[in-house]
Amino acid sequence: MEALSSIWQFSVFPFTVFHSSAGEICAFKIHGQELPFEAVVLNKTSGEGRLRARSPIDCELQKEYTFIIQAYDCGAGPRETAWKKSHKAVVHIQVKDVNEFAPTFKEPAYKAVVTEGKIYDSILQVEAVDEDCSPQYSQICNYEIVTTDVPFAIDRNGNIRNTEKLSYDKQHQYEILVTAYDCGQKPAAQDTLVQVDVKPVCKPGWQDWTKRIEYQPGSGSMALFPSIHLEMCDGAVSSLQIVAELQTNYIGKGCDRETYSEKSLQKLCGASSGIIDLLPSPSAATNWTAGLLVDSSEMIFKFDGRQGAKIPDGIVPKNLTDQFTITMWMKHGPSPGVRAEKETILCNSDKTEMNRHHYALYVHNCRLVFLLRKDFDQADTFRPAEFHWKLDQICDKEWHYYVINVEFPVVTLYMDGATYEPYLVTNDWPIHPSHIAMQLTVGACWQGGEVTKPRFAQFFHGSLASLTIRPGKMESQKVISCLQACKEGLDINSLESLGQGIKYHFNPSQSILVMEGDDIGNINRALQKVSYINSRQFPTAGVRRLKVSSKVQCFGEDVCISIPEVDAYVMVLQAIEPRITLRGTDHFWRPAAQFESARGVTLFPDIKIVSTFAKTEAPGDVKTTAPKSEVLEEMLHNLDFCDILVIGGDLDPRQECLELNHSELHQRHLDATNSTAGYSIYGVGSMSRYEQVLHHIRYRNWRPASLEARRFRIKCSELNGRYTSNEFNLEVSVLHEDRVSDKEHVNHLIVQPPFLQSVHHPESRSSIRRSSVVPSIATVVIIISVCMLVFVVAMGVYRVRIAHQHFIQETEAAKESEMDWDDSALTITVNPMEKHEGPGHGEDETEGEEEEEAEEDMSSSSGSDDSEEEEEEEGTGRGRHGQNGARQAQLEWDDSTLPY
């Protein structure tokens, strides 16, 4: 406010003067303590005075003053005590305010939370104050939103409201600036910040879950929703049902299963032997499936209504007996037309002349029908012939596993492990015997009679896999469950910690989980423990859809709140692909006698099967820019077959064969098939088991005279060909007797450089002697040396032939023994100078003898087989021993290069 610095003028009311000499006013006196005013006389005669402020006056400190004032005359004497005073007058002063202060807000910032989709009358109220004292300047007359383009408004009282419905998806938060004005239109010194948070409308549903869930192969059981919880918006519920479903119908045959061959799977599950695969992989021995459409590498055969396959005679016995089993995977949809034709899966009918169906399995109007016509016997009566099952799964376009167990007259169907009895059984007369041959077909039925030309009829539309028949035996429930079991599914970690009041149930394939409870907290914790597991070492990569549906029941109501589904998916990542490598000796020689022996020749004595994968390692220094290096690490897994193929023509069963003791297979739970094309070992087993079996594969040829060499090739597989090894090639050559001599001659030429080197080895002393020798003597020595060389070579050949005959006799005497000599590098070192040095060469002779003794020491230490052979020769007689002793002085064996 403005201080009163001017003098307030006033006149004193007339008053009565008692002394005639005192007619003037000399002073004014203010009564009160510490008043900021003073009164001065302006005119003594008129009594006019002025009231003025002694110091600044602040309205904010005091708005008005009230005090008493008196006037004094000049009196009769000089002292004031003699002055006369007037009556007391009351003075009331009001301080006039000026607009000194600006408005200020009580809070530096304001915050509010609103729910989307609503119009509020007042979201919040801001308030400002003014320190001025007068009503005109101390009151806030107006508020204003400074921020432009916001859906808010404010009134004169500071109430903020929204002008339109707010959307959480559009904007989560608004920040606006607000100012205030007093009645003097002075704005606030500083604007205030108002923050408005938009909250989404509370919708019941599952919160804190991830749509994409990655699964690393080999990681075991992995929680799917570790933080999920249900938001009920304060709604009270009486019970809650949760259904979690893993959708895998587009993976393989309905889910991730082992992709081994049907025979391997049967053996893994402990099925009885004797299974006959009617839809095998096409090969030279099983060529009837070569013309069928194949879908993917899992040997799924697609039938489009135009193809069928004839099973060759002799594959399936004509008499299946009263007990047998048919198994298959089938994917089938609705048939076109109102009354569709029969769609034949398996049919055994007359090949010519007539059109009788002896047994058949077919689909008709989404019903599965099995026909079995028994042969005529003495009891010529009606018998059960057709067995019908009506199931929705037959035409749902999904994969299902079917097993038909026949124990006549009872026929039972197992579908996906569940048992189904036929809803309809019709009888028929037995079939009279005839000499007409029968034809077994797949995908259609052979019509051999009642038509001008035999042909296929009643074609199947759909997909089939692993169609087998086992005559004479039925399969157990345990084996059936194992054969159709999925290797992936839902699981619950720590069942004991689910909490009380939680009920749960899995379907047989563990693809559906149902949980029920009355406490939302327990349901949340239970769902957080639901996990995905895939037990395959090499699972099928790809997406598995995952849905969680909820059903809430309120008190006194059936369904009170609708909760949206959880739509997520599990992404199974690609497994590390193994690199299977076969290593071993790829070429060796064996004597012809060993091929003729009872044991034959062991082909793969040192073969190794190793599987590795590439692992990327980052450089040790993090700051370096060097590229990452790949390191091969060994891994262990199973194999399901190894094929040994004969290269360069099939085996002639009249003179050669491949052999393997069945005990070697059985004790390692493997099987094998043998043919002229090679040997096939199959069954799910470790790589070490296959190694051990391959070590015992033998090749025999009892007429090796015309055989030069035989070549073989091995290739192994895991998961029915999904991962294959390298092709390991082996060549086995035959050592014939007449070719051994030729080989020895070649070896003499090879070892001549060491011989020449040994002659010129002592340079210091022999060179002096040579300088004094007559040249003619040197010529004679050379001629004698060459003659002795020829003589020693002849003796060496003779000794080799005698030793070879002795070896044949030993082989025939001990047929079970095996010789693994590889004498491809056999060499004979001959020193023709050791016994034929001329006179005057004593020192040379001494040095030659020293070299001969050193070579004998090396020869004797190079191996034990030569010494054993020499000991046997010593036992035959002194005469022979003497000959060998004389011969040994001239012939030295260099077997340092022989493999052991």
GROMACS .gro file of N, CA and C in nm, residues 108-243:
model
  408
  108PRO      N    1   0.238  -2.603  -0.525
  108PRO     CA    2   0.320  -2.581  -0.646
  108PRO      C    3   0.274  -2.667  -0.763
  109ALA      N    4   0.210  -2.780  -0.734
  109ALA     CA    5   0.161  -2.868  -0.842
  109ALA      C    6   0.041  -2.946  -0.790
  110TYR      N    7  -0.045  -2.982  -0.882
  110TYR     CA    8  -0.166  -3.056  -0.849
  110TYR      C    9  -0.169  -3.183  -0.934
  111LYS      N   10  -0.226  -3.291  -0.881
  111LYS     CA   11  -0.232  -3.419  -0.951
  111LYS      C   12  -0.367  -3.483  -0.929
  112ALA      N   13  -0.419  -3.543  -1.035
  112ALA     CA   14  -0.549  -3.610  -1.026
  112ALA      C   15  -0.549  -3.731  -1.117
  113VAL      N   16  -0.631  -3.831  -1.087
  113VAL     CA   17  -0.645  -3.953  -1.166
  113VAL      C   18  -0.792  -3.965  -1.206
  114VAL      N   19  -0.814  -3.986  -1.335
  114VAL     CA   20  -0.950  -3.999  -1.386
  114VAL      C   21  -0.960  -4.130  -1.463
  115THR      N   22  -1.078  -4.179  -1.477
  115THR     CA   23  -1.105  -4.300  -1.555
  115THR      C   24  -1.151  -4.261  -1.694
  116GLU      N   25  -1.100  -4.331  -1.790
  116GLU     CA   26  -1.133  -4.299  -1.928
  116GLU      C   27  -1.282  -4.318  -1.955
  117GLY      N   28  -1.328  -4.241  -2.054
  117GLY     CA   29  -1.466  -4.258  -2.098
  117GLY      C   30  -1.571  -4.187  -2.015
  118LYS      N   31  -1.531  -4.100  -1.921
  118LYS     CA   32  -1.628  -4.030  -1.836
  118LYS      C   33  -1.610  -3.879  -1.848
  119ILE      N   34  -1.724  -3.802  -1.829
  119ILE     CA   35  -1.722  -3.657  -1.822
  119ILE      C   36  -1.738  -3.617  -1.675
  120TYR      N   37  -1.642  -3.545  -1.622
  120TYR     CA   38  -1.643  -3.506  -1.481
  120TYR      C   39  -1.688  -3.360  -1.468
  121ASP      N   40  -1.770  -3.332  -1.365
  121ASP     CA   41  -1.805  -3.193  -1.333
  121ASP      C   42  -1.685  -3.121  -1.274
  122SER      N   43  -1.609  -3.187  -1.194
  122SER     CA   44  -1.488  -3.129  -1.137
  122SER      C   45  -1.389  -3.240  -1.114
  123ILE      N   46  -1.275  -3.230  -1.180
  123ILE     CA   47  -1.168  -3.328  -1.161
  123ILE      C   48  -1.089  -3.294  -1.037
  124LEU      N   49  -1.054  -3.165  -1.021
  124LEU     CA   50  -0.986  -3.116  -0.902
  124LEU      C   51  -1.005  -2.964  -0.897
  125GLN      N   52  -0.970  -2.901  -0.784
  125GLN     CA   53  -0.981  -2.757  -0.765
  125GLN      C   54  -0.845  -2.700  -0.727
  126VAL      N   55  -0.805  -2.598  -0.799
  126VAL     CA   56  -0.683  -2.524  -0.765
  126VAL      C   57  -0.724  -2.399  -0.687
  127GLU      N   58  -0.634  -2.351  -0.604
  127GLU     CA   59  -0.666  -2.235  -0.521
  127GLU      C   60  -0.545  -2.145  -0.510
  128ALA      N   61  -0.569  -2.013  -0.531
  128ALA     CA   62  -0.464  -1.911  -0.519
  128ALA      C   63  -0.505  -1.808  -0.415
  129VAL      N   64  -0.408  -1.740  -0.354
  129VAL     CA   65  -0.433  -1.636  -0.252
  129VAL      C   66  -0.354  -1.511  -0.290
  130ASP      N   67  -0.403  -1.395  -0.231
  130ASP     CA   68  -0.338  -1.265  -0.254
  130ASP      C   69  -0.318  -1.199  -0.118
  131GLU      N   70  -0.201  -1.146  -0.092
  131GLU     CA   71  -0.168  -1.089   0.038
  131GLU      C   72  -0.213  -0.945   0.054
  132ASP      N   73  -0.272  -0.888  -0.048
  132ASP     CA   74  -0.327  -0.752  -0.032
  132ASP      C   75  -0.439  -0.754   0.071
  133CYS      N   76  -0.462  -0.632   0.134
  133CYS     CA   77  -0.555  -0.630   0.246
  133CYS      C   78  -0.697  -0.592   0.209
  134SER      N   79  -0.711  -0.526   0.099
  134SER     CA   80  -0.845  -0.480   0.064
  134SER      C   81  -0.920  -0.589  -0.012
  135PRO      N   82  -1.048  -0.589  -0.002
  135PRO     CA   83  -1.126  -0.688  -0.079
  135PRO      C   84  -1.105  -0.675  -0.229
  136GLN      N   85  -1.078  -0.562  -0.275
  136GLN     CA   86  -1.062  -0.542  -0.419
  136GLN      C   87  -0.937  -0.611  -0.470
  137TYR      N   88  -0.831  -0.604  -0.393
  137TYR     CA   89  -0.705  -0.659  -0.440
  137TYR      C   90  -0.668  -0.794  -0.376
  138SER      N   91  -0.732  -0.830  -0.269
  138SER     CA   92  -0.698  -0.955  -0.201
  138SER      C   93  -0.782  -1.074  -0.248
  139GLN      N   94  -0.883  -1.054  -0.323
  139GLN     CA   95  -0.968  -1.163  -0.372
  139GLN      C   96  -0.927  -1.204  -0.513
  140ILE      N   97  -0.937  -1.341  -0.538
  140ILE     CA   98  -0.908  -1.397  -0.672
  140ILE      C   99  -1.038  -1.396  -0.750
  141CYS      N  100  -1.035  -1.322  -0.857
  141CYS     CA  101  -1.157  -1.308  -0.935
  141CYS      C  102  -1.163  -1.401  -1.056
  142ASN      N  103  -1.049  -1.462  -1.096
  142ASN     CA  104  -1.054  -1.544  -1.219
  142ASN      C  105  -0.934  -1.639  -1.222
  143TYR      N  106  -0.959  -1.761  -1.285
  143TYR     CA  107  -0.854  -1.859  -1.314
  143TYR      C  108  -0.852  -1.884  -1.465
  144GLU      N  109  -0.737  -1.922  -1.515
  144GLU     CA  110  -0.725  -1.943  -1.660
  144GLU      C  111  -0.625  -2.055  -1.687
  145ILE      N  112  -0.659  -2.145  -1.787
  145ILE     CA  113  -0.567  -2.252  -1.832
  145ILE      C  114  -0.477  -2.193  -1.940
  146VAL      N  115  -0.350  -2.192  -1.911
  146VAL     CA  116  -0.253  -2.135  -2.004
  146VAL      C  117  -0.225  -2.229  -2.121
  147THR      N  118  -0.214  -2.363  -2.094
  147THR     CA  119  -0.183  -2.462  -2.199
  147THR      C  120  -0.298  -2.467  -2.299
  148THR      N  121  -0.261  -2.464  -2.426
  148THR     CA  122  -0.362  -2.463  -2.531
  148THR      C  123  -0.390  -2.606  -2.580
  149ASP      N  124  -0.500  -2.622  -2.647
  149ASP     CA  125  -0.540  -2.747  -2.714
  149ASP      C  126  -0.543  -2.865  -2.617
  150VAL      N  127  -0.603  -2.846  -2.504
  150VAL     CA  128  -0.625  -2.954  -2.408
  150VAL      C  129  -0.774  -2.963  -2.380
  151PRO      N  130  -0.823  -3.086  -2.357
  151PRO     CA  131  -0.968  -3.103  -2.337
  151PRO      C  132  -1.011  -3.075  -2.193
  152PHE      N  133  -0.972  -2.956  -2.140
  152PHE     CA  134  -1.006  -2.921  -2.003
  152PHE      C  135  -1.051  -2.775  -1.999
  153ALA      N  136  -1.132  -2.743  -1.896
  153ALA     CA  137  -1.176  -2.606  -1.870
  153ALA      C  138  -1.173  -2.581  -1.720
  154ILE      N  139  -1.169  -2.450  -1.680
  154ILE     CA  140  -1.163  -2.413  -1.538
  154ILE      C  141  -1.260  -2.298  -1.513
  155ASP      N  142  -1.327  -2.299  -1.400
  155ASP     CA  143  -1.421  -2.192  -1.368
  155ASP      C  144  -1.355  -2.091  -1.274
  156ARG      N  145  -1.434  -1.990  -1.227
  156ARG     CA  146  -1.381  -1.882  -1.145
  156ARG      C  147  -1.340  -1.930  -1.006
  157ASN      N  148  -1.391  -2.044  -0.966
  157ASN     CA  149  -1.356  -2.099  -0.836
  157ASN      C  150  -1.236  -2.195  -0.843
  158GLY      N  151  -1.178  -2.216  -0.962
  158GLY     CA  152  -1.061  -2.302  -0.975
  158GLY      C  153  -1.093  -2.450  -1.000
  159ASN      N  154  -1.218  -2.484  -1.029
  159ASN     CA  155  -1.257  -2.622  -1.056
  159ASN      C  156  -1.224  -2.656  -1.202
  160ILE      N  157  -1.144  -2.764  -1.217
  160ILE     CA  158  -1.106  -2.809  -1.351
  160ILE      C  159  -1.192  -2.929  -1.389
  161ARG      N  160  -1.242  -2.927  -1.508
  161ARG     CA  161  -1.323  -3.036  -1.562
  161ARG      C  162  -1.276  -3.070  -1.703
  162ASN      N  163  -1.312  -3.191  -1.750
  162ASN     CA  164  -1.279  -3.230  -1.888
  162ASN      C  165  -1.394  -3.195  -1.979
  163THR      N  166  -1.360  -3.148  -2.095
  163THR     CA  167  -1.461  -3.107  -2.193
  163THR      C  168  -1.500  -3.220  -2.288
  164GLU      N  169  -1.427  -3.332  -2.285
  164GLU     CA  170  -1.460  -3.448  -2.367
  164GLU      C  171  -1.414  -3.574  -2.296
  165LYS      N  172  -1.461  -3.689  -2.343
  165LYS     CA  173  -1.421  -3.815  -2.282
  165LYS      C  174  -1.275  -3.845  -2.315
  166LEU      N  175  -1.206  -3.884  -2.213
  166LEU     CA  176  -1.064  -3.914  -2.229
  166LEU      C  177  -1.046  -4.062  -2.262
  167SER      N  178  -0.939  -4.090  -2.337
  167SER     CA  179  -0.909  -4.228  -2.379
  167SER      C  180  -0.768  -4.264  -2.332
  168TYR      N  181  -0.759  -4.376  -2.262
  168TYR     CA  182  -0.628  -4.423  -2.215
  168TYR      C  183  -0.539  -4.461  -2.332
  169ASP      N  184  -0.597  -4.520  -2.435
  169ASP     CA  185  -0.518  -4.559  -2.552
  169ASP      C  186  -0.465  -4.438  -2.627
  170LYS      N  187  -0.541  -4.329  -2.626
  170LYS     CA  188  -0.498  -4.209  -2.698
  170LYS      C  189  -0.389  -4.136  -2.623
  171GLN      N  190  -0.408  -4.115  -2.492
  171GLN     CA  191  -0.309  -4.043  -2.413
  171GLN      C  192  -0.323  -4.085  -2.267
  172HIS      N  193  -0.209  -4.128  -2.208
  172HIS     CA  194  -0.212  -4.176  -2.071
  172HIS      C  195  -0.212  -4.063  -1.969
  173GLN      N  196  -0.155  -3.946  -2.004
  173GLN     CA  197  -0.135  -3.840  -1.906
  173GLN      C  198  -0.140  -3.704  -1.975
  174TYR      N  199  -0.196  -3.605  -1.902
  174TYR     CA  200  -0.202  -3.466  -1.949
  174TYR      C  201  -0.132  -3.378  -1.846
  175GLU      N  202  -0.057  -3.279  -1.893
  175GLU     CA  203   0.006  -3.179  -1.808
  175GLU      C  204  -0.037  -3.041  -1.858
  176ILE      N  205  -0.102  -2.963  -1.769
  176ILE     CA  206  -0.154  -2.831  -1.808
  176ILE      C  207  -0.106  -2.728  -1.706
  177LEU      N  208  -0.089  -2.603  -1.753
  177LEU     CA  209  -0.050  -2.489  -1.669
  177LEU      C  210  -0.171  -2.402  -1.644
  178VAL      N  211  -0.188  -2.357  -1.517
  178VAL     CA  212  -0.303  -2.275  -1.476
  178VAL      C  213  -0.249  -2.150  -1.407
  179THR      N  214  -0.310  -2.033  -1.438
  179THR     CA  215  -0.276  -1.908  -1.370
  179THR      C  216  -0.401  -1.851  -1.304
  180ALA      N  217  -0.382  -1.748  -1.214
  180ALA     CA  218  -0.493  -1.686  -1.140
  180ALA      C  219  -0.481  -1.534  -1.148
  181TYR      N  220  -0.595  -1.462  -1.139
  181TYR     CA  221  -0.601  -1.316  -1.142
  181TYR      C  222  -0.678  -1.268  -1.019
  182ASP      N  223  -0.624  -1.158  -0.956
  182ASP     CA  224  -0.703  -1.095  -0.849
  182ASP      C  225  -0.802  -0.998  -0.912
  183CYS      N  226  -0.879  -0.931  -0.828
  183CYS     CA  227  -0.983  -0.843  -0.883
  183CYS      C  228  -0.927  -0.717  -0.944
  184GLY      N  229  -0.800  -0.694  -0.920
  184GLY     CA  230  -0.733  -0.584  -0.988
  184GLY      C  231  -0.672  -0.629  -1.119
  185GLN      N  232  -0.702  -0.753  -1.158
  185GLN     CA  233  -0.654  -0.813  -1.284
  185GLN      C  234  -0.501  -0.828  -1.287
  186LYS      N  235  -0.444  -0.845  -1.169
  186LYS     CA  236  -0.302  -0.873  -1.163
  186LYS      C  237  -0.284  -1.024  -1.166
  187PRO      N  238  -0.205  -1.077  -1.262
  187PRO     CA  239  -0.190  -1.224  -1.274
  187PRO      C  240  -0.097  -1.279  -1.166
  188ALA      N  241  -0.103  -1.411  -1.153
  188ALA     CA  242  -0.018  -1.481  -1.057
  188ALA      C  243   0.128  -1.468  -1.098
  189ALA      N  244   0.212  -1.460  -0.999
  189ALA     CA  245   0.355  -1.446  -1.027
  189ALA      C  246   0.410  -1.570  -1.096
  190GLN      N  247   0.354  -1.688  -1.065
  190GLN     CA  248   0.403  -1.814  -1.125
  190GLN      C  249   0.285  -1.906  -1.147
  191ASP      N  250   0.281  -1.969  -1.267
  191ASP     CA  251   0.173  -2.063  -1.299
  191ASP      C  252   0.193  -2.193  -1.221
  192THR      N  253   0.085  -2.263  -1.199
  192THR     CA  254   0.093  -2.393  -1.134
  192THR      C  255   0.073  -2.505  -1.236
  193LEU      N  256   0.136  -2.623  -1.208
  193LEU     CA  257   0.126  -2.738  -1.297
  193LEU      C  258   0.019  -2.833  -1.247
  194VAL      N  259  -0.070  -2.873  -1.336
  194VAL     CA  260  -0.176  -2.969  -1.304
  194VAL      C  261  -0.153  -3.093  -1.391
  195GLN      N  262  -0.136  -3.211  -1.325
  195GLN     CA  263  -0.113  -3.338  -1.395
  195GLN      C  264  -0.235  -3.426  -1.379
  196VAL      N  265  -0.289  -3.469  -1.492
  196VAL     CA  266  -0.408  -3.553  -1.493
  196VAL      C  267  -0.371  -3.687  -1.557
  197ASP      N  268  -0.377  -3.795  -1.478
  197ASP     CA  269  -0.350  -3.930  -1.528
  197ASP      C  270  -0.481  -3.997  -1.567
  198VAL      N  271  -0.478  -4.060  -1.685
  198VAL     CA  272  -0.597  -4.127  -1.737
  198VAL      C  273  -0.583  -4.276  -1.706
  199LYS      N  274  -0.675  -4.331  -1.636
  199LYS     CA  275  -0.674  -4.472  -1.599
  199LYS      C  276  -0.771  -4.547  -1.689
  200PRO      N  277  -0.727  -4.661  -1.743
  200PRO     CA  278  -0.820  -4.736  -1.827
  200PRO      C  279  -0.937  -4.788  -1.743
  201VAL      N  280  -1.042  -4.811  -1.815
  201VAL     CA  281  -1.160  -4.865  -1.748
  201VAL      C  282  -1.127  -5.004  -1.695
  202CYS      N  283  -1.157  -5.033  -1.577
  202CYS     CA  284  -1.129  -5.164  -1.518
  202CYS      C  285  -1.210  -5.270  -1.592
  203LYS      N  286  -1.137  -5.357  -1.660
  203LYS     CA  287  -1.199  -5.466  -1.733
  203LYS      C  288  -1.151  -5.597  -1.673
  204PRO      N  289  -1.238  -5.682  -1.636
  204PRO     CA  290  -1.195  -5.812  -1.581
  204PRO      C  291  -1.111  -5.888  -1.685
  205GLY      N  292  -0.999  -5.944  -1.643
  205GLY     CA  293  -0.914  -6.018  -1.736
  205GLY      C  294  -0.781  -6.051  -1.673
  206TRP      N  295  -0.703  -6.129  -1.749
  206TRP     CA  296  -0.570  -6.172  -1.703
  206TRP      C  297  -0.468  -6.065  -1.736
  207GLN      N  298  -0.383  -6.035  -1.638
  207GLN     CA  299  -0.282  -5.932  -1.651
  207GLN      C  300  -0.143  -5.993  -1.640
  208ASP      N  301  -0.044  -5.920  -1.696
  208ASP     CA  302   0.100  -5.954  -1.683
  208ASP      C  303   0.133  -6.091  -1.742
  209TRP      N  304   0.097  -6.111  -1.867
  209TRP     CA  305   0.139  -6.232  -1.938
  209TRP      C  306   0.198  -6.192  -2.073
  210THR      N  307   0.281  -6.279  -2.127
  210THR     CA  308   0.352  -6.252  -2.252
  210THR      C  309   0.292  -6.334  -2.365
  211LYS      N  310   0.274  -6.270  -2.478
  211LYS     CA  311   0.212  -6.339  -2.590
  211LYS      C  312   0.305  -6.441  -2.653
  212ARG      N  313   0.434  -6.408  -2.668
  212ARG     CA  314   0.532  -6.500  -2.728
  212ARG      C  315   0.618  -6.559  -2.617
  213ILE      N  316   0.624  -6.691  -2.614
  213ILE     CA  317   0.702  -6.764  -2.513
  213ILE      C  318   0.801  -6.852  -2.588
  214GLU      N  319   0.929  -6.827  -2.571
  214GLU     CA  320   1.031  -6.903  -2.642
  214GLU      C  321   1.076  -7.023  -2.559
  215TYR      N  322   1.088  -7.137  -2.626
  215TYR     CA  323   1.130  -7.260  -2.559
  215TYR      C  324   1.257  -7.311  -2.625
  216GLN      N  325   1.363  -7.322  -2.545
  216GLN     CA  326   1.490  -7.374  -2.595
  216GLN      C  327   1.492  -7.525  -2.580
  217PRO      N  328   1.517  -7.601  -2.687
  217PRO     CA  329   1.521  -7.748  -2.675
  217PRO      C  330   1.618  -7.793  -2.568
  218GLY      N  331   1.572  -7.891  -2.491
  218GLY     CA  332   1.654  -7.943  -2.384
  218GLY      C  333   1.643  -7.869  -2.253
  219SER      N  334   1.555  -7.768  -2.245
  219SER     CA  335   1.544  -7.689  -2.122
  219SER      C  336   1.445  -7.748  -2.023
  220GLY      N  337   1.387  -7.863  -2.053
  220GLY     CA  338   1.297  -7.927  -1.957
  220GLY      C  339   1.163  -7.858  -1.947
  221SER      N  340   1.110  -7.851  -1.824
  221SER     CA  341   0.980  -7.791  -1.800
  221SER      C  342   0.996  -7.642  -1.777
  222MET      N  343   0.924  -7.560  -1.857
  222MET     CA  344   0.938  -7.415  -1.850
  222MET      C  345   0.803  -7.351  -1.821
  223ALA      N  346   0.799  -7.265  -1.717
  223ALA     CA  347   0.675  -7.197  -1.678
  223ALA      C  348   0.628  -7.106  -1.790
  224LEU      N  349   0.498  -7.108  -1.817
  224LEU     CA  350   0.441  -7.030  -1.925
  224LEU      C  351   0.400  -6.891  -1.880
  225PHE      N  352   0.341  -6.878  -1.761
  225PHE     CA  353   0.291  -6.749  -1.711
  225PHE      C  354   0.341  -6.728  -1.569
  226PRO      N  355   0.468  -6.696  -1.549
  226PRO     CA  356   0.520  -6.687  -1.411
  226PRO      C  357   0.464  -6.570  -1.331
  227SER      N  358   0.405  -6.468  -1.396
  227SER     CA  359   0.356  -6.349  -1.323
  227SER      C  360   0.209  -6.321  -1.349
  228ILE      N  361   0.138  -6.410  -1.409
  228ILE     CA  362   0.000  -6.384  -1.447
  228ILE      C  363  -0.090  -6.372  -1.323
  229HIS      N  364  -0.190  -6.285  -1.330
  229HIS     CA  365  -0.290  -6.274  -1.225
  229HIS      C  366  -0.419  -6.223  -1.287
  230LEU      N  367  -0.529  -6.250  -1.219
  230LEU     CA  368  -0.661  -6.217  -1.270
  230LEU      C  369  -0.712  -6.089  -1.203
  231GLU      N  370  -0.751  -5.989  -1.284
  231GLU     CA  371  -0.811  -5.865  -1.236
  231GLU      C  372  -0.962  -5.878  -1.242
  232MET      N  373  -1.027  -5.866  -1.124
  232MET     CA  374  -1.172  -5.884  -1.117
  232MET      C  375  -1.246  -5.753  -1.090
  233CYS      N  376  -1.175  -5.639  -1.077
  233CYS     CA  377  -1.239  -5.508  -1.055
  233CYS      C  378  -1.328  -5.510  -0.931
  234ASP      N  379  -1.274  -5.567  -0.826
  234ASP     CA  380  -1.344  -5.572  -0.696
  234ASP      C  381  -1.474  -5.651  -0.700
  235GLY      N  382  -1.489  -5.734  -0.799
  235GLY     CA  383  -1.609  -5.818  -0.806
  235GLY      C  384  -1.592  -5.943  -0.722
  236ALA      N  385  -1.695  -5.982  -0.655
  236ALA     CA  386  -1.692  -6.101  -0.571
  236ALA      C  387  -1.738  -6.221  -0.653
  237VAL      N  388  -1.661  -6.332  -0.644
  237VAL     CA  389  -1.693  -6.452  -0.719
  237VAL      C  390  -1.703  -6.568  -0.622
  238SER      N  391  -1.779  -6.668  -0.662
  238SER     CA  392  -1.794  -6.787  -0.579
  238SER      C  393  -1.708  -6.902  -0.629
  239SER      N  394  -1.682  -6.909  -0.759
  239SER     CA  395  -1.596  -7.015  -0.813
  239SER      C  396  -1.540  -6.970  -0.947
  240LEU      N  397  -1.431  -7.036  -0.986
  240LEU     CA  398  -1.360  -6.999  -1.110
  240LEU      C  399  -1.307  -7.126  -1.174
  241GLN      N  400  -1.328  -7.140  -1.305
  241GLN     CA  401  -1.279  -7.254  -1.381
  241GLN      C  402  -1.188  -7.205  -1.492
  242ILE      N  403  -1.067  -7.263  -1.499
  242ILE     CA  404  -0.966  -7.225  -1.599
  242ILE      C  405  -0.938  -7.345  -1.688
  243VAL      N  406  -0.937  -7.324  -1.819
  243VAL     CA  407  -0.904  -7.428  -1.917
  243VAL      C  408  -0.787  -7.378  -2.001
   0.00000   0.00000   0.00000
